[in-house]
XYZ file of C-alpha atoms in Angstrom:
785
model
C 42.421 27.310 12.437
C 43.141 24.990 15.344
C 43.576 21.287 14.667
C 40.788 19.036 15.722
C 41.236 16.967 18.817
C 42.588 13.443 18.458
C 40.151 10.626 17.801
C 39.928 7.396 19.769
C 42.506 4.845 18.500
C 39.962 2.676 16.688
C 38.817 5.666 14.610
C 42.281 7.206 14.199
C 43.580 3.920 12.778
C 41.800 4.221 9.445
C 43.143 7.752 8.942
C 46.745 6.821 9.642
C 46.700 3.392 7.948
C 44.117 3.615 5.143
C 45.497 0.720 3.084
C 45.552 -1.625 6.059
C 42.054 -0.497 7.015
C 40.900 -1.236 3.474
C 42.426 -4.729 3.464
C 41.050 -5.635 6.900
C 37.551 -4.416 5.979
C 37.537 -6.449 2.770
C 38.765 -9.563 4.573
C 36.007 -9.148 7.171
C 33.320 -8.810 4.518
C 34.712 -11.735 2.508
C 34.472 -13.961 5.575
C 30.932 -12.807 6.287
C 29.707 -12.913 2.692
C 30.987 -16.466 2.128
C 27.990 -17.568 4.151
C 25.831 -16.603 1.156
C 26.788 -19.970 -0.364
C 24.598 -21.571 2.311
C 21.492 -19.560 1.398
C 18.456 -21.432 0.127
C 15.274 -20.027 -1.373
C 11.992 -21.278 0.075
C 9.063 -21.020 -2.343
C 6.302 -22.607 -0.262
C 3.717 -20.055 0.913
C 3.699 -21.857 4.270
C 6.972 -20.100 5.157
C 4.822 -17.040 5.983
C 3.422 -18.856 9.031
C 5.162 -19.778 12.256
C 5.219 -23.398 13.453
C 2.683 -22.619 16.205
C 0.226 -20.774 13.941
C -3.191 -22.355 14.748
C -4.482 -22.179 11.164
C -1.263 -23.758 9.862
C -1.450 -26.557 12.433
C -5.011 -27.393 11.413
C -4.122 -27.226 7.728
C -1.141 -29.541 8.238
C -3.426 -31.956 10.070
C -5.712 -31.947 7.018
C -2.736 -32.501 4.712
C -1.387 -35.331 6.861
C -4.778 -37.008 6.958
C -5.508 -36.764 3.258
C -1.905 -36.473 1.965
C -0.207 -33.226 1.018
C -1.407 -32.187 -2.414
C -0.286 -29.194 -4.451
C -2.360 -28.356 -7.488
C -2.396 -26.492 -10.762
C -5.863 -25.639 -12.051
C -5.659 -25.123 -15.810
C -8.700 -23.163 -16.984
C -9.886 -23.019 -20.599
C -11.400 -19.685 -21.589
C -13.202 -20.383 -24.853
C -13.585 -17.178 -26.808
C -16.749 -17.265 -28.902
C -18.474 -20.349 -30.237
C -20.766 -22.838 -28.515
C -18.648 -23.296 -25.394
C -17.238 -26.457 -23.876
C -19.703 -29.012 -25.193
C -18.467 -29.613 -28.727
C -16.669 -32.708 -30.050
C -13.482 -30.718 -30.649
C -13.325 -29.248 -27.150
C -14.325 -32.448 -25.373
C -11.657 -34.287 -27.369
C -9.105 -31.617 -26.389
C -9.952 -32.019 -22.701
C -9.682 -35.779 -22.963
C -6.319 -35.772 -24.728
C -4.689 -33.217 -22.467
C -6.067 -34.923 -19.369
C -4.106 -37.976 -20.443
C -1.052 -35.825 -21.143
C -1.254 -34.232 -17.690
C -0.720 -37.593 -16.027
C 2.779 -37.635 -17.560
C 3.919 -34.346 -16.027
C 6.644 -34.489 -13.343
C 5.392 -35.244 -9.825
C 1.827 -35.714 -11.119
C -0.297 -37.836 -8.777
C -3.864 -37.107 -9.844
C -5.696 -35.408 -12.729
C -9.382 -34.468 -12.644
C -11.439 -33.153 -15.544
C -14.787 -33.591 -17.256
C -13.488 -36.489 -19.315
C -12.398 -38.687 -16.403
C -15.090 -37.680 -13.918
C -16.278 -40.954 -12.407
C -19.924 -41.072 -13.383
C -22.038 -43.767 -11.751
C -25.305 -45.411 -12.698
C -27.070 -48.706 -12.114
C -27.423 -51.550 -14.589
C -29.870 -54.070 -13.158
C -28.283 -54.939 -9.804
C -24.816 -53.702 -10.713
C -23.148 -50.374 -10.058
C -21.358 -49.002 -13.117
C -18.498 -46.562 -12.559
C -16.914 -45.091 -15.685
C -15.467 -41.947 -17.222
C -18.094 -39.362 -18.088
C -17.152 -39.782 -21.745
C -14.495 -41.322 -23.989
C -13.432 -40.580 -27.556
C -14.918 -37.120 -27.396
C -14.175 -36.380 -31.049
C -16.673 -39.065 -32.119
C -19.583 -38.037 -29.897
C -22.810 -37.193 -31.670
C -25.304 -34.495 -30.620
C -27.283 -36.856 -28.372
C -24.175 -38.077 -26.556
C -22.929 -34.535 -26.063
C -26.323 -33.487 -24.730
C -26.127 -36.350 -22.231
C -22.633 -35.293 -21.104
C -23.797 -31.690 -20.757
C -26.874 -32.633 -18.704
C -24.842 -34.768 -16.318
C -22.000 -32.258 -15.933
C -24.230 -29.246 -15.286
C -26.312 -31.100 -12.712
C -23.452 -32.602 -10.713
C -22.514 -30.502 -7.638
C -19.027 -31.993 -7.626
C -18.420 -30.443 -11.059
C -20.399 -27.204 -11.331
C -18.312 -24.167 -10.316
C -15.414 -26.510 -9.700
C -14.455 -27.944 -13.073
C -17.205 -26.488 -15.254
C -18.885 -23.085 -15.119
C -22.654 -22.977 -14.636
C -23.111 -21.665 -18.196
C -20.897 -24.349 -19.728
C -18.450 -21.860 -21.243
C -15.417 -22.462 -19.010
C -13.872 -25.734 -17.921
C -10.635 -26.832 -16.374
C -8.193 -29.630 -15.705
C -7.098 -29.875 -12.080
C -3.649 -31.442 -11.763
C -2.422 -32.590 -8.365
C 1.278 -32.987 -7.613
C 3.269 -34.506 -4.789
C 6.137 -32.021 -4.504
C 9.013 -32.653 -2.052
C 9.160 -30.216 0.842
C 11.792 -27.460 1.205
C 13.198 -27.932 -2.301
C 13.285 -25.085 -4.794
C 13.681 -27.120 -7.994
C 10.388 -29.064 -8.267
C 8.060 -26.054 -8.107
C 9.525 -24.181 -11.116
C 9.869 -27.513 -12.912
C 6.155 -28.241 -12.530
C 5.268 -24.638 -13.417
C 7.382 -24.840 -16.563
C 5.848 -28.170 -17.554
C 2.286 -26.898 -17.155
C 3.211 -23.721 -19.037
C 4.507 -25.773 -21.953
C 1.280 -27.782 -21.922
C -0.797 -24.592 -21.892
C 1.172 -23.105 -24.791
C 0.661 -26.301 -26.770
C -3.103 -26.074 -26.235
C -3.187 -22.417 -27.277
C -1.154 -23.207 -30.399
C -3.609 -25.940 -31.346
C -6.689 -23.897 -30.485
C -6.115 -20.130 -30.915
C -9.692 -19.538 -29.732
C -8.785 -20.870 -26.265
C -6.892 -18.883 -23.637
C -5.392 -21.115 -20.945
C -5.091 -19.735 -17.396
C -3.114 -21.469 -14.632
C -3.743 -20.969 -10.924
C -3.537 -23.056 -7.750
C -1.084 -23.782 -4.958
C 1.896 -24.637 -7.159
C 1.401 -21.473 -9.175
C 1.315 -19.166 -6.156
C 4.513 -20.770 -4.819
C 6.163 -20.344 -8.208
C 4.949 -16.743 -8.424
C 6.631 -15.971 -5.102
C 9.885 -17.242 -6.619
C 9.519 -15.455 -9.956
C 8.580 -12.158 -8.338
C 11.534 -12.342 -5.968
C 13.981 -13.061 -8.780
C 12.496 -10.247 -10.854
C 12.774 -7.806 -7.954
C 16.375 -8.842 -7.324
C 17.305 -8.342 -10.980
C 15.541 -4.991 -11.415
C 14.989 -3.172 -8.129
C 18.457 -3.650 -6.658
C 20.279 -2.331 -9.777
C 17.742 0.516 -9.890
C 18.593 1.329 -6.288
C 22.311 1.450 -7.049
C 21.696 3.777 -9.984
C 19.407 6.030 -7.928
C 21.975 6.283 -5.146
C 24.719 7.254 -7.587
C 22.599 9.922 -9.280
C 21.147 11.439 -6.092
C 24.417 11.476 -4.193
C 26.310 13.033 -7.067
C 23.635 15.695 -7.466
C 23.617 16.530 -3.759
C 27.288 16.003 -2.862
C 28.910 16.962 -6.190
C 31.813 14.651 -5.315
C 32.397 11.686 -7.614
C 34.930 10.120 -5.246
C 32.588 10.407 -2.289
C 29.872 8.729 -4.325
C 32.303 5.974 -5.376
C 33.342 5.302 -1.777
C 29.709 5.243 -0.649
C 28.741 2.721 -3.329
C 31.608 0.453 -2.248
C 30.493 0.642 1.388
C 26.812 -0.081 0.718
C 27.636 -2.966 -1.633
C 29.856 -4.574 1.000
C 27.240 -4.012 3.719
C 24.576 -5.773 1.672
C 26.843 -8.673 0.724
C 28.042 -9.088 4.289
C 24.523 -8.993 5.767
C 23.241 -11.728 3.462
C 26.384 -13.749 4.079
C 25.814 -13.543 7.830
C 22.220 -14.581 7.141
C 23.577 -17.665 5.382
C 25.795 -18.513 8.342
C 22.715 -18.236 10.579
C 20.629 -20.433 8.227
C 18.215 -17.629 7.398
C 16.365 -18.654 4.208
C 15.652 -16.394 1.265
C 11.979 -15.497 0.829
C 10.214 -12.712 -1.104
C 10.578 -10.204 1.779
C 14.209 -11.032 2.633
C 15.365 -10.742 -0.985
C 14.593 -7.020 -0.895
C 16.285 -6.445 2.448
C 19.341 -5.286 0.474
C 17.405 -2.195 -0.686
C 16.774 -1.145 2.913
C 20.352 -1.956 3.932
C 21.680 0.255 1.134
C 19.482 3.181 2.109
C 20.461 2.951 5.776
C 24.170 2.577 4.912
C 23.941 5.630 2.660
C 22.586 7.675 5.564
C 25.651 6.890 7.707
C 28.043 7.688 4.873
C 26.305 10.931 3.957
C 26.573 12.374 7.461
C 30.321 11.726 7.451
C 30.854 12.991 3.908
C 28.803 16.170 4.306
C 30.700 17.223 7.414
C 33.959 16.195 5.697
C 33.120 18.425 2.726
C 32.220 21.386 4.951
C 35.502 21.031 6.839
C 37.444 20.924 3.562
C 35.616 24.059 2.417
C 36.804 25.810 5.584
C 40.414 25.148 4.714
C 41.294 21.948 6.565
C 43.456 19.265 4.979
C 41.995 15.823 4.218
C 43.012 14.126 7.447
C 41.918 16.937 9.765
C 38.658 17.344 7.837
C 37.853 13.640 8.184
C 38.932 13.688 11.821
C 36.456 16.510 12.432
C 33.668 14.668 10.569
C 34.234 11.480 12.550
C 34.440 13.260 15.897
C 31.194 15.143 15.335
C 29.282 12.195 13.886
C 30.580 9.185 15.816
C 28.102 9.568 18.669
C 25.026 10.302 16.528
C 25.844 7.529 14.016
C 26.403 5.051 16.836
C 23.113 6.052 18.433
C 21.142 5.978 15.165
C 22.658 2.594 14.260
C 21.548 1.167 17.593
C 18.050 2.655 17.370
C 17.633 1.534 13.749
C 18.803 -1.960 14.646
C 16.347 -2.018 17.569
C 13.497 -1.086 15.229
C 14.307 -3.967 12.891
C 15.177 -6.474 15.618
C 11.776 -5.740 17.182
C 10.329 -7.405 14.093
C 11.239 -10.712 15.757
C 7.929 -10.310 17.566
C 6.145 -10.550 14.195
C 3.874 -13.522 13.510
C 5.440 -13.876 10.039
C 8.830 -15.691 9.991
C 10.059 -14.053 6.732
C 9.509 -10.651 8.340
C 11.619 -11.724 11.300
C 14.347 -12.772 8.866
C 13.883 -9.489 6.977
C 14.441 -7.520 10.184
C 17.416 -9.617 11.299
C 19.226 -9.349 7.968
C 18.725 -5.582 7.909
C 19.857 -5.261 11.534
C 23.091 -7.052 10.616
C 23.441 -4.740 7.615
C 22.953 -1.732 9.911
C 25.763 -2.988 12.139
C 28.085 -3.424 9.171
C 27.131 0.028 7.869
C 28.080 1.554 11.217
C 31.423 -0.259 11.202
C 32.373 0.454 7.592
C 31.208 4.065 7.540
C 33.642 4.821 10.378
C 36.562 2.689 9.129
C 36.460 1.749 5.460
C 34.855 4.998 4.287
C 37.420 7.288 5.980
C 40.224 5.038 4.735
C 38.971 5.234 1.178
C 38.590 9.002 1.350
C 42.188 9.304 2.537
C 43.334 7.400 -0.581
C 41.056 9.195 -3.040
C 41.491 12.750 -4.339
C 39.690 15.495 -2.451
C 38.736 18.992 -3.534
C 37.340 21.749 -1.375
C 34.131 23.281 -2.703
C 32.743 26.518 -1.393
C 29.243 25.301 -2.273
C 29.254 23.020 0.781
C 29.910 25.972 3.091
C 27.244 27.932 1.223
C 24.740 25.124 1.751
C 25.533 25.134 5.454
C 24.949 28.883 5.541
C 21.646 28.512 3.681
C 20.439 25.921 6.174
C 21.398 28.291 8.977
C 19.280 30.978 7.304
C 16.375 28.521 7.172
C 16.865 27.883 10.888
C 16.621 31.617 11.520
C 13.315 31.689 9.640
C 11.956 28.881 11.839
C 13.107 30.733 14.947
C 11.305 33.905 13.873
C 8.038 32.102 13.102
C 8.016 29.247 15.603
C 5.016 30.633 17.493
C 2.935 30.220 14.330
C 4.599 27.018 13.123
C 3.925 25.101 16.351
C 0.104 25.396 16.621
C -0.440 25.127 12.854
C 1.710 21.962 12.691
C -0.123 20.410 15.626
C -3.559 21.130 14.149
C -2.588 19.724 10.740
C -1.139 16.579 12.335
C -4.269 16.017 14.409
C -6.533 16.446 11.379
C -4.556 13.965 9.302
C -4.062 11.498 12.168
C -7.828 11.129 12.572
C -7.795 9.201 9.309
C -5.960 6.343 11.041
C -9.298 5.282 12.570
C -10.621 4.633 9.058
C -8.193 1.759 8.474
C -9.504 -1.790 8.625
C -7.537 -5.040 8.561
C -8.052 -6.387 5.057
C -5.928 -9.007 3.293
C -6.433 -10.879 0.007
C -3.448 -13.086 -0.708
C -4.484 -13.681 -4.311
C -4.120 -9.903 -4.791
C -0.518 -9.824 -3.564
C 0.666 -9.646 -7.166
C 0.321 -6.943 -9.790
C -2.669 -7.137 -12.144
C -0.315 -7.805 -15.056
C 1.103 -10.976 -13.459
C -0.283 -14.146 -15.190
C -1.067 -15.813 -11.857
C -3.132 -12.794 -10.773
C -4.950 -12.726 -14.128
C -5.681 -16.457 -13.853
C -6.911 -16.167 -10.264
C -9.182 -13.249 -11.100
C -10.565 -15.253 -14.027
C -11.195 -18.227 -11.726
C -13.102 -15.899 -9.398
C -15.309 -14.730 -12.258
C -15.999 -18.108 -13.850
C -15.703 -20.816 -11.165
C -15.595 -21.030 -7.379
C -12.267 -19.229 -7.113
C -9.062 -19.895 -5.206
C -10.431 -19.143 -1.731
C -11.879 -21.939 0.385
C -12.288 -23.305 3.895
C -11.377 -26.953 4.378
C -12.741 -29.133 7.181
C -11.659 -32.536 8.363
C -14.860 -33.826 9.977
C -14.160 -36.613 12.454
C -16.737 -39.351 13.000
C -15.080 -40.398 16.272
C -14.433 -44.021 15.289
C -12.653 -46.096 12.665
C -14.930 -46.764 9.664
C -17.275 -44.192 11.165
C -17.819 -42.415 7.819
C -20.521 -44.988 7.066
C -22.511 -44.067 10.168
C -25.875 -42.613 8.996
C -25.955 -40.057 11.823
C -22.470 -38.847 10.898
C -23.330 -38.674 7.205
C -26.523 -36.755 7.906
C -24.661 -34.206 10.037
C -22.089 -33.712 7.264
C -24.924 -33.383 4.726
C -26.747 -30.827 6.875
C -23.547 -28.836 7.258
C -22.980 -28.980 3.489
C -26.487 -27.706 2.773
C -26.098 -24.922 5.321
C -22.860 -23.837 3.663
C -24.508 -23.813 0.235
C -27.091 -21.392 1.546
C -24.428 -18.900 2.599
C -24.106 -15.984 0.168
C -20.302 -16.208 0.081
C -20.137 -19.901 -0.845
C -20.099 -20.902 -4.501
C -19.251 -24.618 -4.293
C -19.165 -27.305 -1.612
C -17.123 -30.437 -2.280
C -18.414 -33.063 0.133
C -18.270 -36.842 0.340
C -21.989 -37.014 1.055
C -22.723 -36.012 -2.567
C -21.034 -39.249 -3.641
C -22.933 -41.273 -1.044
C -26.256 -39.731 -2.104
C -25.532 -40.492 -5.745
C -24.596 -44.087 -4.927
C -27.793 -44.509 -2.861
C -29.821 -43.256 -5.810
C -27.941 -45.504 -8.239
C -28.532 -48.606 -6.136
C -32.258 -47.830 -6.097
C -32.580 -47.884 -9.891
C -31.603 -44.187 -10.116
C -34.821 -43.174 -8.421
C -34.366 -39.457 -7.522
C -36.343 -40.015 -4.308
C -33.296 -41.851 -2.956
C -30.869 -38.995 -3.601
C -30.123 -38.794 0.105
C -27.741 -40.333 2.609
C -28.697 -43.944 3.419
C -30.196 -44.646 6.824
C -28.482 -48.034 7.137
C -24.788 -48.236 8.118
C -24.218 -51.612 6.516
C -25.675 -50.371 3.279
C -23.480 -47.262 3.309
C -20.370 -49.397 3.965
C -21.239 -51.623 1.007
C -21.700 -48.589 -1.251
C -18.313 -47.194 -0.280
C -16.537 -50.530 -0.768
C -18.204 -51.201 -4.101
C -17.419 -47.702 -5.339
C -13.764 -47.850 -4.258
C -13.238 -51.190 -5.977
C -14.570 -49.699 -9.206
C -12.385 -46.590 -9.251
C -9.341 -46.483 -11.559
C -5.806 -46.042 -10.255
C -5.092 -42.473 -9.163
C -8.747 -41.480 -8.760
C -9.444 -43.137 -5.406
C -11.102 -41.524 -2.372
C -7.933 -40.718 -0.416
C -8.357 -37.039 -1.279
C -11.714 -37.033 0.548
C -11.730 -39.941 3.011
C -9.030 -40.809 5.569
C -7.282 -44.174 5.246
C -8.987 -45.514 8.384
C -12.411 -44.272 7.210
C -12.666 -42.170 10.354
C -13.107 -38.743 8.765
C -13.950 -36.968 5.525
C -12.764 -33.700 4.047
C -15.250 -30.985 3.128
C -14.246 -27.941 1.078
C -16.387 -24.800 0.864
C -15.107 -22.652 -2.023
C -15.721 -18.934 -2.397
C -14.610 -16.083 -4.623
C -11.765 -13.939 -3.316
C -12.904 -12.230 -0.114
C -11.452 -9.699 2.291
C -10.555 -10.412 5.897
C -13.880 -9.418 7.560
C -16.022 -11.537 5.212
C -13.764 -14.590 5.327
C -13.508 -14.581 9.103
C -17.251 -13.911 9.362
C -18.039 -17.017 7.300
C -15.629 -19.110 9.354
C -17.152 -17.948 12.637
C -20.702 -18.636 11.466
C -19.678 -22.098 10.308
C -18.101 -22.918 13.649
C -21.196 -21.660 15.457
C -23.330 -23.984 13.312
C -21.102 -26.968 14.131
C -21.169 -26.161 17.850
C -24.956 -26.090 17.787
C -25.669 -29.014 15.459
C -22.700 -31.408 15.466
C -21.043 -33.653 18.066
C -18.080 -32.031 19.870
C -15.572 -34.141 17.912
C -16.732 -32.585 14.634
C -16.427 -28.986 15.767
C -13.519 -27.425 13.860
C -12.386 -23.967 12.828
C -11.422 -25.147 9.385
C -8.336 -24.041 7.522
C -6.831 -23.399 4.088
C -4.112 -21.202 2.585
C -6.633 -18.409 2.056
C -7.851 -18.637 5.658
C -4.281 -18.717 6.946
C -3.424 -15.499 5.105
C -6.711 -13.967 6.229
C -5.918 -14.501 9.907
C -2.251 -13.551 9.749
C -3.136 -9.903 9.077
C -4.989 -9.506 12.360
C -2.405 -11.517 14.294
C 0.482 -9.552 12.821
C -1.155 -6.203 13.597
C -1.184 -7.147 17.294
C 2.416 -8.379 17.199
C 3.503 -5.238 15.302
C 2.030 -3.024 18.018
C 3.909 -5.076 20.603
C 7.175 -4.791 18.680
C 6.658 -1.047 18.244
C 6.036 -0.663 21.984
C 9.198 -2.603 22.830
C 11.226 -0.597 20.301
C 9.794 2.676 21.613
C 10.724 1.894 25.207
C 14.274 0.847 24.320
C 14.825 3.775 21.945
C 13.443 6.242 24.498
C 15.802 4.975 27.194
C 18.729 5.343 24.796
C 17.656 8.849 23.841
C 17.435 9.944 27.488
C 20.973 8.733 28.200
C 22.495 9.877 24.906
C 21.055 13.387 25.053
C 21.744 13.627 28.801
C 18.426 15.403 29.241
C 15.069 14.001 30.198
C 13.436 17.060 28.633
C 15.081 16.548 25.226
C 14.348 12.828 25.509
C 10.635 13.481 25.983
C 10.607 16.073 23.221
C 12.227 13.534 20.871
C 9.299 11.132 21.294
C 6.917 13.505 19.512
C 8.710 13.733 16.134
C 9.486 10.008 16.354
C 5.917 8.808 16.918
C 3.979 11.466 15.047
C 5.165 10.543 11.512
C 3.876 6.980 11.951
C 0.460 8.124 13.192
C 0.174 10.747 10.449
C 1.244 8.224 7.789
C -1.490 5.828 8.927
C -3.880 8.769 8.815
C -3.003 9.433 5.172
C -3.339 5.694 4.496
C -6.764 5.659 6.126
C -8.018 8.544 3.979
C -6.645 7.281 0.667
C -6.487 3.461 1.049
C -8.261 2.400 4.229
C -7.104 -1.234 4.108
C -4.226 -2.447 6.254
C -2.719 -5.837 5.512
C -0.082 -7.653 7.510
C 2.608 -5.964 5.411
C 1.507 -2.418 6.264
C 1.220 -3.241 9.954
C 4.863 -4.288 9.862
C 5.962 -0.726 9.098
C 5.098 0.506 12.607
C 8.191 -0.870 14.328
C 10.424 -0.665 11.263
C 9.661 3.006 10.602
C 10.216 3.898 14.254
C 13.787 2.651 13.989
C 14.389 4.699 10.825
C 12.654 8.012 11.542
C 14.456 8.372 14.852
C 17.717 8.887 12.914
C 16.922 12.434 11.786
C 15.757 13.366 15.262
C 18.927 11.967 16.819
C 21.227 13.879 14.475
C 19.319 17.144 14.901
C 19.025 16.910 18.686
C 22.667 15.844 19.094
C 23.789 18.970 17.241
C 21.297 21.094 19.186
C 22.438 19.612 22.487
C 26.092 20.171 21.508
C 25.364 23.825 20.736
C 23.528 24.315 24.042
C 25.967 22.528 26.342
C 29.418 22.692 24.768
C 29.151 25.864 22.726
C 26.871 27.682 25.159
C 24.353 28.922 22.570
C 20.832 30.035 23.529
C 17.960 27.984 21.990
C 17.500 30.160 18.909
C 21.183 30.086 17.970
C 21.355 26.373 18.817
C 18.540 25.674 16.325
C 20.413 27.623 13.639
C 23.598 25.731 14.494
C 21.810 22.388 14.210
C 20.350 23.268 10.822
C 23.661 24.636 9.563
C 25.579 21.568 10.737
C 23.256 18.725 9.844
C 20.348 20.118 7.805
C 21.865 19.385 4.391
C 22.776 15.839 5.457
C 19.223 15.232 6.711
C 17.790 16.305 3.371
C 20.269 14.112 1.471
C 19.664 11.005 3.580
C 15.892 11.481 3.468
C 15.918 11.835 -0.314
C 17.955 8.631 -0.647
C 15.778 6.769 1.863
C 12.555 7.856 0.176
C 13.855 6.950 -3.280
C 14.981 3.569 -1.957
C 11.600 2.756 -0.472
C 9.785 4.105 -3.541
C 11.838 1.689 -5.628
C 10.688 -1.066 -3.269
C 7.126 0.252 -3.722
C 7.420 -0.507 -7.444
C 7.734 -4.227 -6.694
C 5.167 -6.498 -8.322
C 4.759 -8.162 -4.895
C 2.140 -6.196 -2.967
C 3.643 -6.929 0.446
C 6.944 -5.328 -0.554
C 5.160 -2.539 -2.445
C 3.017 -1.596 0.558
C 6.014 -1.625 2.892
C 7.894 0.625 0.479
C 5.013 3.077 0.024
C 4.221 3.367 3.716
C 7.882 3.673 4.739
C 8.571 6.348 2.095
C 5.576 8.355 3.268
C 6.553 7.996 6.935
C 10.156 9.078 6.312
C 8.992 12.121 4.326
C 6.642 13.165 7.111
C 9.467 12.640 9.609
C 11.702 15.117 7.767
C 8.919 17.714 7.713
C 8.366 17.174 11.440
C 12.081 17.545 12.181
C 12.323 20.690 10.076
C 9.227 22.404 11.468
C 7.646 20.833 14.531
C 10.806 19.720 16.375
C 12.621 23.108 16.367
C 9.367 24.867 17.249
C 8.919 22.502 20.207
C 12.505 23.085 21.334
C 12.073 26.834 21.212
C 8.798 26.587 23.128
C 9.895 24.117 25.820
C 13.652 24.563 26.273
C 14.241 27.517 28.567
C 17.407 26.340 30.252
C 20.024 29.081 30.605
C 22.895 28.895 28.163
C 26.346 28.309 29.658
C 28.913 29.514 27.162
C 32.140 27.567 26.874
C 35.034 27.706 24.459
C 34.049 27.454 20.800
C 35.816 24.854 18.719
C 36.748 24.675 15.059
C 33.554 22.988 13.871
C 31.221 25.652 15.156
C 28.980 26.799 12.319
C 28.692 30.492 11.570
C 25.856 31.928 13.588
C 22.846 33.604 12.065
C 21.149 36.444 13.849
C 17.693 35.452 14.981
C 15.113 36.618 17.371
C 15.309 35.131 20.859
C 13.587 31.813 21.306
């Protein structure tokens, strides 16, 4: 057998100097991976929104006006018994309200016990806790507390359920920005408090939800994924590769390469100040799967060459020569797919794409340098099974050639039928459902939805237009009208508005006559009420959470149960329409909140994902045209590249029907991945047609015999990798994994059925036979294309 032609110097180097190649590769990765010491983990949910996100800007304006406040809502589920209003339970609430003030970073604690109840005593306004010394309250006193609590709109469905069976303590914390430590510290402190309550009262189950808890859950889920999914991926790669390659040393070398690629990519991310977030943590799983694909193509061809009698160096030289072009092209197209994610509206997804793109680059480099060097140092054994597998794939190619006239129309009809399901998808996000149903935060949030107003809300900062304008009767009446309109909306369960306090004070100062439970019509009177009330409030329970420091604006919060995107946006749009029609221009706002921010990001990210996919498609298509040196093959390649994505969304539409901002992300990402199989198949087909002079039918058999086994191996590894990601307790990662795994599977089917059938139907160029070389696969007789 003739010796393979010489490789370019940069590829020949690793074959002639394997030890030096090994040392240089390790030094390169060590320098890159040292940047991992600069990585920081961001736990704040606001990292999911870009600095110019309109909902984030409005929410930050609300936070700046009324101070940034992160909360933990601790809910008491009382199992059996008379509910909240017993001496024992009221005493428990009172004692643990006092304890909550001592927690780290605590700035405010609200509960039934310290609710600032007001009433008149002759000409004086009395402001005091709703009750004290709960353990000593008699039946009459408890009845009074119950009547007040269940009639107060600031309490019902906020801190006490309408049936009096569930109550809560809302703890507010001032947590420093962009620091990882305080959030888990507060979460741990509230957990210890909850466990203490449950130990004292086994009949009470304590649930914790709120802003601090969702930030902490992002952190805990990421750490759990990193400690379970990444080791699972390593194990899966070892098992699958050994089963398919039957070469322990090839598996060992591959594991070394993918580990170094992942470490190097995250190190480069550290050098570039890319933060760790829940999506970026799992970027290593994708990097490993992509790196495996590069290694497998080299190793499979290496094994086939060994089986044909070549020595180690010539076999690796053949593998590198055949695969250098396709691996280079697939690395570029994959990187383009992930770099296109920079058009995403979600910063962590941009970071996710950038880290993976760097990992793809390292995988390309190491699979052509470190991997060959390692294989030169490790034992090698020729196995006839690899040649047999090549022959079997050639036989499969012959079957496709014989039946392509049936395969083509049937495949097209099936794809069309499934793709129609894509129209059934609707944009639908619920950020409280991002976590598995077994996660305590999810359980607590679902319980809050069932018993109180829930975690979802829309917050408004309503501007009066002037300093001290919150006492203006016209302003107060507009706010009150807006509050009453919101309460009539079917989605709204609670409205927290300053006008409820003003109405109560007006009633109090008129001898608690219910006729005066309305906003005062005199500005001076309203100003006096506000001043008198503020002077009577205890430290930590002032009005700064509802009224701006300059008394120019007030905050209104409309709380709802968890809702999907269409309902949440519908409520917001109706509310804005009401303000435009009934309020001065300065009061017209869109409103904002974490739930509204996540609701809007799905729609925004779908648009940006389509843009990124379009950019990636154009760039990848241009590359394919030049690489394949044929406009016809370039156009043909677009079909198996685009079709798997459309078909996958069709399946999703039939079986799920809800597309969040995570699923929309897969469009561009999957395009960069699925193109790999097409590139490898078409490059072998084009080589057979141009260099080896085969007619289309024989060229299809050659392509299957040369690369078919590698395509199956890489697809299996990729699908397993993304299915492991789909097992994440974080729904965003799980959806990405499920959709990507489905898309990659469909892509393999398309490349094994539709693509060869299309080639046989459309490629009628005359074969021009040239000299065969040593890597030409045995030909299988087939009918003419």
